[in-house]
Amino acid sequence: KGVADWLLGKWGYPTEEPQKLSFPVKLSIGIVNYKTLGLTQKLLKSIYSQPEELVNKLEVILLDNASEDGCGEMVEKEFPQVKFIQNEANNGFAGGYNQTIDYSRGEYFLMLNSDIEVLPGSLDKILKIEDKRKAEAVLAGKLILPDGTVQKSCFKLPTITGAVKEYYLGVKETYSMYLPEGDKEVKVEAAAMASFLIPWKVINKVGKLTEGSFMYFEDIEYCRRLKKAGIPVYFCPQATFNHHHGASSKKMGLEKSLEFLRKGAIYYHGRFKYALLWLILWMGQKLGRVKTSQ
């Protein structure tokens, strides 16, 4: 065909407009449950209480990470429209969400922690913002804690320089989490994944979550890849979600959660940078510049 085109004078690149990809649904919502049955049930109710027009454009993929808490029975009885995946072993945060991504069919993929509740109008708002961005950005919603305060959920990618600036030079928001000001979407370097919208166009370019850490640091690592790929992250205060923060990690216990946190930090930073950061923060605690809770 190439030879025939050349003989007929059909040279150069095609001028036809590329066909737009079509998706079976507009939005896929991925949820991973680990021993949070009651909260997962509330989350599903909050999704399906959205306007019918919106509900008809979405699908929900729920994975249970070997909870043995009756999640499958609850879904079968109350939410038969949900795609349910039962894991025989706990595959961790990234492994579980990657499975839900594999089963998704939507143009946009929304990660929701199982301890999230969707507030009225939030799904519609975050979809409209992504449409405005032409599916070329990642969006994070505003998280409301049980006491009514807004969670600090945005951050700079953690570096040694950032830690020194914040805890020794007094430059704020260079290492710890913060809350952007204003009521419109704002570009940030990184944001927590509790409510995290990723277009499939971005997944095709950047990939799924890295499974090198069982849990913790997945959001930081993914946002680092987004930055390298030139894909912006926006914090969207218009899209609000209740967040019962840390529900799954509490089920594991403090000791095991801290162990996974340390392993995640080592995986992200490498052993040398992790050790140096640990020393900087330890000295900061001794000097009263770093709170113990951080």
PDB file of C-alpha atoms in Angstrom:
ATOM      1  CA  LYS A   1       0.000   0.000   0.000  1.00  0.00           C
ATOM      2  CA  GLY A   2       2.914   2.308   0.780  1.00  0.00           C
ATOM      3  CA  VAL A   3       4.413   1.769  -2.674  1.00  0.00           C
ATOM      4  CA  ALA A   4       1.023   2.307  -4.326  1.00  0.00           C
ATOM      5  CA  ASP A   5       0.477   5.540  -2.368  1.00  0.00           C
ATOM      6  CA  TRP A   6       3.913   6.769  -3.427  1.00  0.00           C
ATOM      7  CA  LEU A   7       3.224   6.018  -7.094  1.00  0.00           C
ATOM      8  CA  LEU A   8      -0.122   7.854  -6.839  1.00  0.00           C
ATOM      9  CA  GLY A   9       1.484  10.883  -5.221  1.00  0.00           C
ATOM     10  CA  LYS A  10      -0.119  10.374  -1.793  1.00  0.00           C
ATOM     11  CA  TRP A  11       2.751  11.710   0.269  1.00  0.00           C
ATOM     12  CA  GLY A  12       2.944  13.292   3.710  1.00  0.00           C
ATOM     13  CA  TYR A  13       1.032  12.730   6.920  1.00  0.00           C
ATOM     14  CA  PRO A  14      -2.712  12.017   7.088  1.00  0.00           C
ATOM     15  CA  THR A  15      -4.809  15.155   7.420  1.00  0.00           C
ATOM     16  CA  GLU A  16      -7.894  13.480   8.883  1.00  0.00           C
ATOM     17  CA  GLU A  17      -8.826  14.376  12.457  1.00  0.00           C
ATOM     18  CA  PRO A  18      -7.992  11.500  14.823  1.00  0.00           C
ATOM     19  CA  GLN A  19     -11.064   9.682  16.055  1.00  0.00           C
ATOM     20  CA  LYS A  20     -11.974  10.324  19.679  1.00  0.00           C
ATOM     21  CA  LEU A  21     -11.839   7.273  21.898  1.00  0.00           C
ATOM     22  CA  SER A  22     -15.175   6.109  23.225  1.00  0.00           C
ATOM     23  CA  PHE A  23     -15.694   4.525  26.640  1.00  0.00           C
ATOM     24  CA  PRO A  24     -18.608   2.382  27.869  1.00  0.00           C
ATOM     25  CA  VAL A  25     -19.027   4.644  30.918  1.00  0.00           C
ATOM     26  CA  LYS A  26     -17.882   8.117  31.889  1.00  0.00           C
ATOM     27  CA  LEU A  27     -16.587   7.308  35.369  1.00  0.00           C
ATOM     28  CA  SER A  28     -15.173   4.230  37.075  1.00  0.00           C
ATOM     29  CA  ILE A  29     -14.894   4.350  40.868  1.00  0.00           C
ATOM     30  CA  GLY A  30     -12.357   2.026  42.484  1.00  0.00           C
ATOM     31  CA  ILE A  31     -12.654   1.112  46.176  1.00  0.00           C
ATOM     32  CA  VAL A  32     -10.528  -1.239  48.279  1.00  0.00           C
ATOM     33  CA  ASN A  33     -11.999  -2.550  51.535  1.00  0.00           C
ATOM     34  CA  TYR A  34      -9.920  -3.863  54.406  1.00  0.00           C
ATOM     35  CA  LYS A  35     -12.028  -4.558  57.483  1.00  0.00           C
ATOM     36  CA  THR A  36     -14.076  -1.363  57.105  1.00  0.00           C
ATOM     37  CA  LEU A  37     -17.435  -2.953  56.296  1.00  0.00           C
ATOM     38  CA  GLY A  38     -19.628  -0.263  57.874  1.00  0.00           C
ATOM     39  CA  LEU A  39     -17.729   2.599  56.258  1.00  0.00           C
ATOM     40  CA  THR A  40     -17.651   0.855  52.874  1.00  0.00           C
ATOM     41  CA  GLN A  41     -21.416   0.428  53.080  1.00  0.00           C
ATOM     42  CA  LYS A  42     -21.805   4.166  53.820  1.00  0.00           C
ATOM     43  CA  LEU A  43     -19.566   5.013  50.885  1.00  0.00           C
ATOM     44  CA  LEU A  44     -21.615   2.922  48.465  1.00  0.00           C
ATOM     45  CA  LYS A  45     -24.833   4.516  49.736  1.00  0.00           C
ATOM     46  CA  SER A  46     -23.353   7.986  49.224  1.00  0.00           C
ATOM     47  CA  ILE A  47     -22.370   7.125  45.635  1.00  0.00           C
ATOM     48  CA  TYR A  48     -25.736   5.708  44.646  1.00  0.00           C
ATOM     49  CA  SER A  49     -27.594   8.591  46.301  1.00  0.00           C
ATOM     50  CA  GLN A  50     -26.181  10.941  43.647  1.00  0.00           C
ATOM     51  CA  PRO A  51     -28.574  12.061  40.874  1.00  0.00           C
ATOM     52  CA  GLU A  52     -29.790   9.176  38.688  1.00  0.00           C
ATOM     53  CA  GLU A  53     -28.451  10.834  35.536  1.00  0.00           C
ATOM     54  CA  LEU A  54     -24.940  10.707  37.022  1.00  0.00           C
ATOM     55  CA  VAL A  55     -25.281   7.231  38.510  1.00  0.00           C
ATOM     56  CA  ASN A  56     -26.185   5.915  35.054  1.00  0.00           C
ATOM     57  CA  LYS A  57     -22.818   7.151  33.753  1.00  0.00           C
ATOM     58  CA  LEU A  58     -20.650   5.401  36.320  1.00  0.00           C
ATOM     59  CA  GLU A  59     -19.554   1.994  37.512  1.00  0.00           C
ATOM     60  CA  VAL A  60     -18.181   0.919  40.882  1.00  0.00           C
ATOM     61  CA  ILE A  61     -15.457  -1.699  41.289  1.00  0.00           C
ATOM     62  CA  LEU A  62     -15.060  -2.825  44.886  1.00  0.00           C
ATOM     63  CA  LEU A  63     -12.222  -5.104  45.964  1.00  0.00           C
ATOM     64  CA  ASP A  64     -12.072  -6.793  49.338  1.00  0.00           C
ATOM     65  CA  ASN A  65      -8.502  -7.419  50.518  1.00  0.00           C
ATOM     66  CA  ALA A  66      -9.133 -10.648  52.471  1.00  0.00           C
ATOM     67  CA  SER A  67     -11.084  -8.843  55.203  1.00  0.00           C
ATOM     68  CA  GLU A  68     -13.375 -11.708  56.208  1.00  0.00           C
ATOM     69  CA  ASP A  69     -15.884  -9.113  57.400  1.00  0.00           C
ATOM     70  CA  GLY A  70     -18.868 -10.063  55.232  1.00  0.00           C
ATOM     71  CA  CYS A  71     -18.200  -7.455  52.538  1.00  0.00           C
ATOM     72  CA  GLY A  72     -19.180  -9.812  49.695  1.00  0.00           C
ATOM     73  CA  GLU A  73     -22.476 -10.714  51.332  1.00  0.00           C
ATOM     74  CA  MET A  74     -23.286  -7.031  51.940  1.00  0.00           C
ATOM     75  CA  VAL A  75     -22.621  -6.149  48.297  1.00  0.00           C
ATOM     76  CA  GLU A  76     -24.637  -9.078  46.966  1.00  0.00           C
ATOM     77  CA  LYS A  77     -27.606  -8.157  49.144  1.00  0.00           C
ATOM     78  CA  GLU A  78     -27.612  -4.349  48.908  1.00  0.00           C
ATOM     79  CA  PHE A  79     -25.568  -3.332  45.837  1.00  0.00           C
ATOM     80  CA  PRO A  80     -25.784  -6.038  43.153  1.00  0.00           C
ATOM     81  CA  GLN A  81     -24.781  -3.496  40.482  1.00  0.00           C
ATOM     82  CA  VAL A  82     -21.284  -3.238  41.991  1.00  0.00           C
ATOM     83  CA  LYS A  83     -18.435  -5.194  40.394  1.00  0.00           C
ATOM     84  CA  PHE A  84     -17.053  -7.132  43.344  1.00  0.00           C
ATOM     85  CA  ILE A  85     -13.605  -8.736  43.560  1.00  0.00           C
ATOM     86  CA  GLN A  86     -12.670 -10.997  46.476  1.00  0.00           C
ATOM     87  CA  ASN A  87      -8.975 -11.436  47.238  1.00  0.00           C
ATOM     88  CA  GLU A  88      -7.889 -14.520  49.169  1.00  0.00           C
ATOM     89  CA  ALA A  89      -4.832 -12.617  50.443  1.00  0.00           C
ATOM     90  CA  ASN A  90      -4.238  -8.959  51.245  1.00  0.00           C
ATOM     91  CA  ASN A  91      -2.440  -7.463  48.224  1.00  0.00           C
ATOM     92  CA  GLY A  92      -1.873  -4.105  49.871  1.00  0.00           C
ATOM     93  CA  PHE A  93      -3.032  -0.627  48.879  1.00  0.00           C
ATOM     94  CA  ALA A  94      -1.417  -0.325  45.450  1.00  0.00           C
ATOM     95  CA  GLY A  95      -1.994  -3.965  44.508  1.00  0.00           C
ATOM     96  CA  GLY A  96      -5.681  -3.723  45.379  1.00  0.00           C
ATOM     97  CA  TYR A  97      -6.317  -0.470  43.525  1.00  0.00           C
ATOM     98  CA  ASN A  98      -4.406  -1.698  40.489  1.00  0.00           C
ATOM     99  CA  GLN A  99      -6.819  -4.642  40.329  1.00  0.00           C
ATOM    100  CA  THR A 100      -9.773  -2.246  40.304  1.00  0.00           C
ATOM    101  CA  ILE A 101      -8.078  -0.233  37.544  1.00  0.00           C
ATOM    102  CA  ASP A 102      -7.718  -3.426  35.488  1.00  0.00           C
ATOM    103  CA  TYR A 103     -11.489  -3.993  35.685  1.00  0.00           C
ATOM    104  CA  SER A 104     -12.468  -0.375  34.972  1.00  0.00           C
ATOM    105  CA  ARG A 105     -14.086   0.762  31.704  1.00  0.00           C
ATOM    106  CA  GLY A 106     -14.562   4.480  32.330  1.00  0.00           C
ATOM    107  CA  GLU A 107     -12.932   7.469  30.693  1.00  0.00           C
ATOM    108  CA  TYR A 108     -12.001   8.657  34.183  1.00  0.00           C
ATOM    109  CA  PHE A 109     -10.936   6.517  37.145  1.00  0.00           C
ATOM    110  CA  LEU A 110     -11.714   7.822  40.642  1.00  0.00           C
ATOM    111  CA  MET A 111      -9.860   6.261  43.571  1.00  0.00           C
ATOM    112  CA  LEU A 112     -11.856   6.484  46.783  1.00  0.00           C
ATOM    113  CA  ASN A 113     -10.653   5.203  50.134  1.00  0.00           C
ATOM    114  CA  SER A 114     -13.195   2.953  51.828  1.00  0.00           C
ATOM    115  CA  ASP A 115     -13.430   5.508  54.675  1.00  0.00           C
ATOM    116  CA  ILE A 116     -14.745   8.228  52.332  1.00  0.00           C
ATOM    117  CA  GLU A 117     -18.320   9.495  51.928  1.00  0.00           C
ATOM    118  CA  VAL A 118     -19.255  11.393  48.760  1.00  0.00           C
ATOM    119  CA  LEU A 119     -21.080  14.630  49.526  1.00  0.00           C
ATOM    120  CA  PRO A 120     -23.954  15.785  47.266  1.00  0.00           C
ATOM    121  CA  GLY A 121     -22.841  17.265  43.945  1.00  0.00           C
ATOM    122  CA  SER A 122     -19.163  16.416  44.373  1.00  0.00           C
ATOM    123  CA  LEU A 123     -18.938  13.783  41.637  1.00  0.00           C
ATOM    124  CA  ASP A 124     -20.619  16.052  39.124  1.00  0.00           C
ATOM    125  CA  LYS A 125     -18.289  18.925  40.021  1.00  0.00           C
ATOM    126  CA  ILE A 126     -15.073  16.921  39.757  1.00  0.00           C
ATOM    127  CA  LEU A 127     -16.169  15.478  36.396  1.00  0.00           C
ATOM    128  CA  LYS A 128     -16.875  18.946  35.014  1.00  0.00           C
ATOM    129  CA  ILE A 129     -13.462  20.173  36.163  1.00  0.00           C
ATOM    130  CA  GLU A 130     -11.764  17.220  34.447  1.00  0.00           C
ATOM    131  CA  ASP A 131     -13.754  17.819  31.267  1.00  0.00           C
ATOM    132  CA  LYS A 132     -12.565  21.426  31.350  1.00  0.00           C
ATOM    133  CA  ARG A 133      -8.982  20.163  31.673  1.00  0.00           C
ATOM    134  CA  LYS A 134      -9.548  17.876  28.639  1.00  0.00           C
ATOM    135  CA  ALA A 135      -8.603  14.726  30.584  1.00  0.00           C
ATOM    136  CA  GLU A 136      -5.011  15.929  30.892  1.00  0.00           C
ATOM    137  CA  ALA A 137      -4.797  16.521  34.653  1.00  0.00           C
ATOM    138  CA  VAL A 138      -5.157  14.580  37.895  1.00  0.00           C
ATOM    139  CA  LEU A 139      -7.603  15.963  40.462  1.00  0.00           C
ATOM    140  CA  ALA A 140      -7.863  15.607  44.242  1.00  0.00           C
ATOM    141  CA  GLY A 141     -10.957  16.498  46.245  1.00  0.00           C
ATOM    142  CA  LYS A 142     -11.302  18.380  49.544  1.00  0.00           C
ATOM    143  CA  LEU A 143     -11.441  16.080  52.581  1.00  0.00           C
ATOM    144  CA  ILE A 144     -13.619  16.877  55.599  1.00  0.00           C
ATOM    145  CA  LEU A 145     -12.598  15.185  58.862  1.00  0.00           C
ATOM    146  CA  PRO A 146     -15.155  13.861  61.387  1.00  0.00           C
ATOM    147  CA  ASP A 147     -14.764  16.964  63.585  1.00  0.00           C
ATOM    148  CA  GLY A 148     -15.727  19.205  60.655  1.00  0.00           C
ATOM    149  CA  THR A 149     -12.254  20.559  59.946  1.00  0.00           C
ATOM    150  CA  VAL A 150     -10.693  20.355  56.486  1.00  0.00           C
ATOM    151  CA  GLN A 151      -7.814  17.890  56.204  1.00  0.00           C
ATOM    152  CA  LYS A 152      -4.436  19.174  55.088  1.00  0.00           C
ATOM    153  CA  SER A 153      -4.005  16.922  52.066  1.00  0.00           C
ATOM    154  CA  CYS A 154      -1.545  18.664  49.707  1.00  0.00           C
ATOM    155  CA  PHE A 155       2.225  18.713  49.900  1.00  0.00           C
ATOM    156  CA  LYS A 156       5.497  19.325  48.139  1.00  0.00           C
ATOM    157  CA  LEU A 157       7.338  16.165  47.158  1.00  0.00           C
ATOM    158  CA  PRO A 158       9.452  15.371  50.247  1.00  0.00           C
ATOM    159  CA  THR A 159      13.135  16.243  49.941  1.00  0.00           C
ATOM    160  CA  ILE A 160      16.025  16.825  52.325  1.00  0.00           C
ATOM    161  CA  THR A 161      16.150  20.459  51.193  1.00  0.00           C
ATOM    162  CA  GLY A 162      12.447  20.871  51.945  1.00  0.00           C
ATOM    163  CA  ALA A 163      12.825  19.396  55.438  1.00  0.00           C
ATOM    164  CA  VAL A 164      15.741  21.714  56.269  1.00  0.00           C
ATOM    165  CA  LYS A 165      13.879  24.764  54.932  1.00  0.00           C
ATOM    166  CA  GLU A 166      10.736  24.082  56.965  1.00  0.00           C
ATOM    167  CA  TYR A 167      12.146  22.841  60.248  1.00  0.00           C
ATOM    168  CA  TYR A 168      15.357  24.852  60.490  1.00  0.00           C
ATOM    169  CA  LEU A 169      14.848  27.967  58.330  1.00  0.00           C
ATOM    170  CA  GLY A 170      11.151  28.503  59.062  1.00  0.00           C
ATOM    171  CA  VAL A 171       9.953  28.298  55.436  1.00  0.00           C
ATOM    172  CA  LYS A 172       6.419  26.899  55.722  1.00  0.00           C
ATOM    173  CA  GLU A 173       4.815  24.235  53.515  1.00  0.00           C
ATOM    174  CA  THR A 174       8.059  22.951  52.014  1.00  0.00           C
ATOM    175  CA  TYR A 175       7.826  19.536  53.714  1.00  0.00           C
ATOM    176  CA  SER A 176       4.659  19.066  55.786  1.00  0.00           C
ATOM    177  CA  MET A 177       1.133  18.812  54.398  1.00  0.00           C
ATOM    178  CA  TYR A 178      -0.907  21.964  53.878  1.00  0.00           C
ATOM    179  CA  LEU A 179      -4.307  23.213  52.707  1.00  0.00           C
ATOM    180  CA  PRO A 180      -4.414  25.543  49.676  1.00  0.00           C
ATOM    181  CA  GLU A 181      -6.444  28.728  50.008  1.00  0.00           C
ATOM    182  CA  GLY A 182      -9.391  29.737  47.847  1.00  0.00           C
ATOM    183  CA  ASP A 183     -12.541  28.086  46.535  1.00  0.00           C
ATOM    184  CA  LYS A 184     -11.319  27.256  43.007  1.00  0.00           C
ATOM    185  CA  GLU A 185      -9.060  24.471  41.817  1.00  0.00           C
ATOM    186  CA  VAL A 186      -5.390  25.192  42.354  1.00  0.00           C
ATOM    187  CA  LYS A 187      -2.313  23.477  40.971  1.00  0.00           C
ATOM    188  CA  VAL A 188      -0.253  21.599  43.567  1.00  0.00           C
ATOM    189  CA  GLU A 189       2.820  19.391  43.403  1.00  0.00           C
ATOM    190  CA  ALA A 190       1.183  16.425  45.149  1.00  0.00           C
ATOM    191  CA  ALA A 191      -1.982  15.415  46.997  1.00  0.00           C
ATOM    192  CA  ALA A 192      -3.314  12.528  49.078  1.00  0.00           C
ATOM    193  CA  MET A 193      -5.047   9.712  47.179  1.00  0.00           C
ATOM    194  CA  ALA A 194      -8.139   9.435  49.382  1.00  0.00           C
ATOM    195  CA  SER A 195     -10.169  10.974  46.540  1.00  0.00           C
ATOM    196  CA  PHE A 196      -8.015  10.976  43.408  1.00  0.00           C
ATOM    197  CA  LEU A 197      -9.315  11.267  39.841  1.00  0.00           C
ATOM    198  CA  ILE A 198      -7.038   9.918  37.083  1.00  0.00           C
ATOM    199  CA  PRO A 199      -8.104   9.998  33.417  1.00  0.00           C
ATOM    200  CA  TRP A 200      -7.318   6.850  31.450  1.00  0.00           C
ATOM    201  CA  LYS A 201      -5.322   9.081  29.114  1.00  0.00           C
ATOM    202  CA  VAL A 202      -2.970   9.703  32.038  1.00  0.00           C
ATOM    203  CA  ILE A 203      -2.885   6.050  33.122  1.00  0.00           C
ATOM    204  CA  ASN A 204      -1.859   5.098  29.592  1.00  0.00           C
ATOM    205  CA  LYS A 205       1.023   7.565  29.795  1.00  0.00           C
ATOM    206  CA  VAL A 206       2.195   7.189  33.408  1.00  0.00           C
ATOM    207  CA  GLY A 207       0.978   3.714  34.326  1.00  0.00           C
ATOM    208  CA  LYS A 208      -0.728   2.294  37.403  1.00  0.00           C
ATOM    209  CA  LEU A 209       0.428   2.518  41.013  1.00  0.00           C
ATOM    210  CA  THR A 210       3.817   1.099  41.891  1.00  0.00           C
ATOM    211  CA  GLU A 211       3.504  -1.957  44.129  1.00  0.00           C
ATOM    212  CA  GLY A 212       6.933  -1.706  45.744  1.00  0.00           C
ATOM    213  CA  SER A 213       5.330  -0.595  49.013  1.00  0.00           C
ATOM    214  CA  PHE A 214       2.563  -2.575  50.727  1.00  0.00           C
ATOM    215  CA  MET A 215       0.937   0.655  51.887  1.00  0.00           C
ATOM    216  CA  TYR A 216       1.987   4.308  52.331  1.00  0.00           C
ATOM    217  CA  PHE A 217       3.960   6.546  49.950  1.00  0.00           C
ATOM    218  CA  GLU A 218       1.947   5.378  46.902  1.00  0.00           C
ATOM    219  CA  ASP A 219       0.508   8.868  46.435  1.00  0.00           C
ATOM    220  CA  ILE A 220       3.930  10.493  46.792  1.00  0.00           C
ATOM    221  CA  GLU A 221       5.544   8.109  44.318  1.00  0.00           C
ATOM    222  CA  TYR A 222       2.728   8.507  41.784  1.00  0.00           C
ATOM    223  CA  CYS A 223       2.802  12.306  42.021  1.00  0.00           C
ATOM    224  CA  ARG A 224       6.567  12.205  41.446  1.00  0.00           C
ATOM    225  CA  ARG A 225       5.943  10.281  38.201  1.00  0.00           C
ATOM    226  CA  LEU A 226       3.215  12.736  37.211  1.00  0.00           C
ATOM    227  CA  LYS A 227       5.623  15.629  37.705  1.00  0.00           C
ATOM    228  CA  LYS A 228       8.293  13.941  35.574  1.00  0.00           C
ATOM    229  CA  ALA A 229       5.703  13.363  32.838  1.00  0.00           C
ATOM    230  CA  GLY A 230       4.565  16.998  32.947  1.00  0.00           C
ATOM    231  CA  ILE A 231       1.025  16.113  34.078  1.00  0.00           C
ATOM    232  CA  PRO A 232      -0.462  18.650  36.527  1.00  0.00           C
ATOM    233  CA  VAL A 233      -2.208  17.830  39.794  1.00  0.00           C
ATOM    234  CA  TYR A 234      -5.034  20.096  40.965  1.00  0.00           C
ATOM    235  CA  PHE A 235      -6.634  20.376  44.385  1.00  0.00           C
ATOM    236  CA  CYS A 236     -10.384  20.901  43.856  1.00  0.00           C
ATOM    237  CA  PRO A 237     -12.166  22.381  46.902  1.00  0.00           C
ATOM    238  CA  GLN A 238     -15.470  22.365  44.981  1.00  0.00           C
ATOM    239  CA  ALA A 239     -15.574  18.538  45.240  1.00  0.00           C
ATOM    240  CA  THR A 240     -15.914  17.641  48.928  1.00  0.00           C
ATOM    241  CA  PHE A 241     -15.736  14.258  50.640  1.00  0.00           C
ATOM    242  CA  ASN A 242     -16.095  13.209  54.263  1.00  0.00           C
ATOM    243  CA  HIS A 243     -13.003  11.325  55.391  1.00  0.00           C
ATOM    244  CA  HIS A 244     -12.872   8.987  58.388  1.00  0.00           C
ATOM    245  CA  HIS A 245      -9.096   9.197  58.241  1.00  0.00           C
ATOM    246  CA  GLY A 246      -6.980   6.067  58.832  1.00  0.00           C
ATOM    247  CA  ALA A 247      -9.788   3.537  59.271  1.00  0.00           C
ATOM    248  CA  SER A 248      -7.976   0.637  57.569  1.00  0.00           C
ATOM    249  CA  SER A 249      -4.601   1.332  59.187  1.00  0.00           C
ATOM    250  CA  LYS A 250      -6.232   1.300  62.643  1.00  0.00           C
ATOM    251  CA  LYS A 251      -7.393  -2.250  61.974  1.00  0.00           C
ATOM    252  CA  MET A 252      -3.769  -3.278  61.469  1.00  0.00           C
ATOM    253  CA  GLY A 253      -2.585  -1.748  64.710  1.00  0.00           C
ATOM    254  CA  LEU A 254      -0.075   1.031  65.351  1.00  0.00           C
ATOM    255  CA  GLU A 255       3.043  -1.152  65.375  1.00  0.00           C
ATOM    256  CA  LYS A 256       2.358  -2.786  62.015  1.00  0.00           C
ATOM    257  CA  SER A 257       1.259   0.530  60.454  1.00  0.00           C
ATOM    258  CA  LEU A 258       4.526   2.189  61.521  1.00  0.00           C
ATOM    259  CA  GLU A 259       6.464  -0.748  60.093  1.00  0.00           C
ATOM    260  CA  PHE A 260       4.732  -0.356  56.720  1.00  0.00           C
ATOM    261  CA  LEU A 261       5.284   3.419  56.876  1.00  0.00           C
ATOM    262  CA  ARG A 262       9.025   2.937  57.432  1.00  0.00           C
ATOM    263  CA  LYS A 263       9.274   0.396  54.596  1.00  0.00           C
ATOM    264  CA  GLY A 264       7.342   2.707  52.282  1.00  0.00           C
ATOM    265  CA  ALA A 265       9.663   5.613  53.111  1.00  0.00           C
ATOM    266  CA  ILE A 266      12.762   3.486  52.466  1.00  0.00           C
ATOM    267  CA  TYR A 267      11.315   2.298  49.160  1.00  0.00           C
ATOM    268  CA  TYR A 268      10.600   5.864  48.037  1.00  0.00           C
ATOM    269  CA  HIS A 269      13.739   7.648  49.280  1.00  0.00           C
ATOM    270  CA  GLY A 270      16.316   4.860  49.283  1.00  0.00           C
ATOM    271  CA  ARG A 271      18.162   3.859  52.453  1.00  0.00           C
ATOM    272  CA  PHE A 272      20.706   6.702  52.457  1.00  0.00           C
ATOM    273  CA  LYS A 273      18.227   9.562  51.985  1.00  0.00           C
ATOM    274  CA  TYR A 274      15.793   7.902  54.395  1.00  0.00           C
ATOM    275  CA  ALA A 275      18.486   7.733  57.089  1.00  0.00           C
ATOM    276  CA  LEU A 276      19.468  11.358  56.502  1.00  0.00           C
ATOM    277  CA  LEU A 277      15.863  12.535  56.654  1.00  0.00           C
ATOM    278  CA  TRP A 278      15.307  10.513  59.829  1.00  0.00           C
ATOM    279  CA  LEU A 279      18.299  12.253  61.412  1.00  0.00           C
ATOM    280  CA  ILE A 280      17.067  15.707  60.342  1.00  0.00           C
ATOM    281  CA  LEU A 281      13.587  15.094  61.760  1.00  0.00           C
ATOM    282  CA  TRP A 282      14.974  13.490  64.944  1.00  0.00           C
ATOM    283  CA  MET A 283      17.175  16.514  65.573  1.00  0.00           C
ATOM    284  CA  GLY A 284      14.216  18.732  64.812  1.00  0.00           C
ATOM    285  CA  GLN A 285      12.181  16.956  67.478  1.00  0.00           C
ATOM    286  CA  LYS A 286      14.963  17.399  70.015  1.00  0.00           C
ATOM    287  CA  LEU A 287      15.104  21.098  69.211  1.00  0.00           C
ATOM    288  CA  GLY A 288      11.326  21.393  69.405  1.00  0.00           C
ATOM    289  CA  ARG A 289      10.940  22.269  65.734  1.00  0.00           C
ATOM    290  CA  VAL A 290       9.189  19.060  64.687  1.00  0.00           C
ATOM    291  CA  LYS A 291       6.071  17.787  66.430  1.00  0.00           C
ATOM    292  CA  THR A 292       6.184  14.144  67.503  1.00  0.00           C
ATOM    293  CA  SER A 293       2.940  13.412  65.585  1.00  0.00           C
ATOM    294  CA  GLN A 294       4.731  14.221  62.321  1.00  0.00           C
TER     295      GLN A 294
END
